[in-house]
């Protein structure tokens, strides 16, 4: 629920914004400041439900929900870090509202899978590497 004062302040910012790019940059800055949990950022930016996020880590929805309270188990920290890195790259390079479609789109370079499907298959490091390759501009230079 958005607080009335917060909503009113947001409307003032929106009306006074120089352009949409500025608003997107403000949103990203606020997101980095407010969302301290890599899991929360992953779930939000990828547009996942709790059950979908749990599936990406191969655990039950209930187990995933406990991670918010008790922290990520040691055996899952690398997977969370890999998906956090992928999420950060996506957040820098893709419009926020397009990220859920990007991660669900099947791609030939991913052997016909989507990034989300790869994550669900436990291929978190490959997701990280694939996202980094997608936006590696060095490969486009002669």
mmCIF file of C-alpha atoms in Angstrom:
data_model
loop_
_atom_site.group_PDB
_atom_site.id
_atom_site.type_symbol
_atom_site.label_atom_id
_atom_site.label_comp_id
_atom_site.label_asym_id
_atom_site.label_seq_id
_atom_site.Cartn_x
_atom_site.Cartn_y
_atom_site.Cartn_z
ATOM 1 C CA UNK A 1 0.000 0.000 0.000
ATOM 2 C CA UNK A 2 1.355 3.418 -0.966
ATOM 3 C CA UNK A 3 1.066 6.034 1.741
ATOM 4 C CA UNK A 4 -0.916 9.117 0.648
ATOM 5 C CA UNK A 5 1.988 11.506 1.359
ATOM 6 C CA UNK A 6 4.422 9.291 -0.539
ATOM 7 C CA UNK A 7 2.053 9.074 -3.505
ATOM 8 C CA UNK A 8 1.585 12.847 -3.540
ATOM 9 C CA UNK A 9 5.348 13.392 -3.396
ATOM 10 C CA UNK A 10 5.854 10.912 -6.216
ATOM 11 C CA UNK A 11 3.332 12.817 -8.352
ATOM 12 C CA UNK A 12 5.259 16.059 -7.745
ATOM 13 C CA UNK A 13 8.492 14.361 -8.830
ATOM 14 C CA UNK A 14 6.854 12.894 -11.923
ATOM 15 C CA UNK A 15 5.390 16.243 -12.987
ATOM 16 C CA UNK A 16 8.704 18.023 -12.404
ATOM 17 C CA UNK A 17 10.924 15.424 -14.060
ATOM 18 C CA UNK A 18 12.886 16.626 -17.084
ATOM 19 C CA UNK A 19 12.176 13.381 -18.952
ATOM 20 C CA UNK A 20 11.435 9.678 -18.547
ATOM 21 C CA UNK A 21 15.127 8.747 -18.556
ATOM 22 C CA UNK A 22 15.584 10.893 -15.456
ATOM 23 C CA UNK A 23 12.653 9.145 -13.759
ATOM 24 C CA UNK A 24 14.108 5.725 -14.617
ATOM 25 C CA UNK A 25 17.474 6.736 -13.184
ATOM 26 C CA UNK A 26 15.761 8.015 -10.020
ATOM 27 C CA UNK A 27 13.858 4.728 -9.721
ATOM 28 C CA UNK A 28 17.080 2.749 -10.092
ATOM 29 C CA UNK A 29 18.849 4.907 -7.498
ATOM 30 C CA UNK A 30 15.976 4.488 -5.036
ATOM 31 C CA UNK A 31 15.903 0.769 -5.732
ATOM 32 C CA UNK A 32 19.612 0.453 -4.938
ATOM 33 C CA UNK A 33 19.199 2.478 -1.757
ATOM 34 C CA UNK A 34 16.044 0.846 -0.406
ATOM 35 C CA UNK A 35 16.318 -2.770 -1.526
ATOM 36 C CA UNK A 36 19.243 -4.122 0.384
ATOM 37 C CA UNK A 37 18.385 -7.760 -0.198
ATOM 38 C CA UNK A 38 19.674 -9.305 -3.431
ATOM 39 C CA UNK A 39 16.773 -11.765 -3.226
ATOM 40 C CA UNK A 40 14.161 -9.021 -3.034
ATOM 41 C CA UNK A 41 15.778 -7.185 -5.954
ATOM 42 C CA UNK A 42 15.892 -10.423 -7.992
ATOM 43 C CA UNK A 43 12.222 -11.235 -7.304
ATOM 44 C CA UNK A 44 11.069 -7.682 -8.013
ATOM 45 C CA UNK A 45 13.041 -6.977 -11.178
ATOM 46 C CA UNK A 46 12.463 -10.408 -12.708
ATOM 47 C CA UNK A 47 8.739 -10.065 -11.879
ATOM 48 C CA UNK A 48 8.550 -13.375 -10.034
ATOM 49 C CA UNK A 49 6.034 -14.729 -7.576
ATOM 50 C CA UNK A 50 7.336 -16.405 -4.429
ATOM 51 C CA UNK A 51 6.728 -19.812 -5.991
ATOM 52 C CA UNK A 52 8.574 -18.858 -9.188
ATOM 53 C CA UNK A 53 11.521 -17.497 -7.216
ATOM 54 C CA UNK A 54 11.641 -20.676 -5.136
ATOM 55 C CA UNK A 55 11.637 -22.744 -8.348
ATOM 56 C CA UNK A 56 14.667 -20.767 -9.578
ATOM 57 C CA UNK A 57 16.595 -22.082 -6.569
ATOM 58 C CA UNK A 58 15.094 -25.562 -6.509
ATOM 59 C CA UNK A 59 13.392 -25.140 -3.127
ATOM 60 C CA UNK A 60 9.834 -24.969 -1.851
ATOM 61 C CA UNK A 61 7.998 -21.669 -1.582
ATOM 62 C CA UNK A 62 7.994 -22.047 2.183
ATOM 63 C CA UNK A 63 11.743 -22.637 2.324
ATOM 64 C CA UNK A 64 12.353 -19.615 0.104
ATOM 65 C CA UNK A 65 10.118 -17.452 2.310
ATOM 66 C CA UNK A 66 12.235 -18.398 5.344
ATOM 67 C CA UNK A 67 15.336 -17.031 3.615
ATOM 68 C CA UNK A 68 13.993 -13.509 4.156
ATOM 69 C CA UNK A 69 13.868 -14.058 7.914
ATOM 70 C CA UNK A 70 16.801 -16.404 8.492
ATOM 71 C CA UNK A 71 19.139 -15.483 5.661
ATOM 72 C CA UNK A 72 20.233 -17.505 2.672
ATOM 73 C CA UNK A 73 21.677 -20.932 3.554
ATOM 74 C CA UNK A 74 25.390 -21.249 2.887
ATOM 75 C CA UNK A 75 24.910 -23.818 0.154
ATOM 76 C CA UNK A 76 22.732 -21.348 -1.797
ATOM 77 C CA UNK A 77 24.827 -18.180 -1.407
ATOM 78 C CA UNK A 78 26.743 -18.699 -4.657
ATOM 79 C CA UNK A 79 23.511 -19.167 -6.614
ATOM 80 C CA UNK A 80 22.038 -16.015 -5.075
ATOM 81 C CA UNK A 81 25.227 -14.078 -5.869
ATOM 82 C CA UNK A 82 25.206 -15.289 -9.482
ATOM 83 C CA UNK A 83 21.589 -14.249 -10.015
ATOM 84 C CA UNK A 84 22.203 -10.955 -8.185
ATOM 85 C CA UNK A 85 25.035 -10.186 -10.606
ATOM 86 C CA UNK A 86 22.825 -11.031 -13.587
ATOM 87 C CA UNK A 87 20.049 -8.864 -12.134
ATOM 88 C CA UNK A 88 22.408 -5.919 -11.660
ATOM 89 C CA UNK A 89 23.555 -6.107 -15.290
ATOM 90 C CA UNK A 90 19.966 -6.331 -16.506
ATOM 91 C CA UNK A 91 18.973 -3.367 -14.328
ATOM 92 C CA UNK A 92 21.753 -1.249 -15.868
ATOM 93 C CA UNK A 93 21.107 -2.231 -19.486
ATOM 94 C CA UNK A 94 17.378 -2.984 -19.837
ATOM 95 C CA UNK A 95 14.383 -0.824 -19.066
ATOM 96 C CA UNK A 96 13.014 -2.001 -15.755
ATOM 97 C CA UNK A 97 9.564 -2.836 -17.104
ATOM 98 C CA UNK A 98 11.069 -5.048 -19.826
ATOM 99 C CA UNK A 99 13.219 -7.247 -17.595
ATOM 100 C CA UNK A 100 10.471 -9.839 -16.858
ATOM 101 C CA UNK A 101 9.975 -10.395 -20.599
ATOM 102 C CA UNK A 102 13.720 -10.543 -21.271
ATOM 103 C CA UNK A 103 14.329 -13.244 -18.655
ATOM 104 C CA UNK A 104 11.387 -15.325 -19.891
ATOM 105 C CA UNK A 105 12.193 -15.093 -23.602
ATOM 106 C CA UNK A 106 13.683 -18.252 -25.037
ATOM 107 C CA UNK A 107 16.812 -17.656 -27.063
ATOM 108 C CA UNK A 108 18.696 -19.716 -29.604
ATOM 109 C CA UNK A 109 22.021 -18.746 -27.998
ATOM 110 C CA UNK A 110 20.721 -20.323 -24.769
ATOM 111 C CA UNK A 111 19.905 -23.599 -26.536
ATOM 112 C CA UNK A 112 16.257 -22.579 -26.800
ATOM 113 C CA UNK A 113 15.875 -21.867 -23.094
ATOM 114 C CA UNK A 114 15.105 -18.647 -21.262
ATOM 115 C CA UNK A 115 17.275 -17.209 -18.513
ATOM 116 C CA UNK A 116 14.533 -18.103 -16.040
ATOM 117 C CA UNK A 117 14.401 -21.710 -17.285
ATOM 118 C CA UNK A 118 18.166 -21.947 -16.948
ATOM 119 C CA UNK A 119 17.939 -20.675 -13.366
ATOM 120 C CA UNK A 120 15.234 -23.239 -12.610
ATOM 121 C CA UNK A 121 17.595 -25.897 -13.925
ATOM 122 C CA UNK A 122 20.217 -24.902 -11.367
ATOM 123 C CA UNK A 123 22.408 -23.242 -13.995
ATOM 124 C CA UNK A 124 22.880 -19.994 -12.052
ATOM 125 C CA UNK A 125 26.489 -19.424 -13.060
ATOM 126 C CA UNK A 126 25.540 -19.885 -16.710
ATOM 127 C CA UNK A 127 22.742 -17.329 -16.298
ATOM 128 C CA UNK A 128 25.252 -14.839 -14.881
ATOM 129 C CA UNK A 129 27.714 -15.485 -17.703
ATOM 130 C CA UNK A 130 25.027 -15.329 -20.407
ATOM 131 C CA UNK A 131 23.737 -11.974 -19.199
ATOM 132 C CA UNK A 132 27.252 -10.569 -18.999
ATOM 133 C CA UNK A 133 27.948 -11.775 -22.567
ATOM 134 C CA UNK A 134 24.716 -10.234 -23.843
ATOM 135 C CA UNK A 135 25.894 -6.785 -22.869
ATOM 136 C CA UNK A 136 29.631 -7.127 -23.440
ATOM 137 C CA UNK A 137 30.212 -4.357 -25.949
ATOM 138 C CA UNK A 138 33.813 -5.436 -26.519
ATOM 139 C CA UNK A 139 32.552 -8.294 -28.707
ATOM 140 C CA UNK A 140 31.034 -5.740 -31.095
ATOM 141 C CA UNK A 141 34.218 -3.760 -31.621
ATOM 142 C CA UNK A 142 36.469 -4.604 -34.604
#
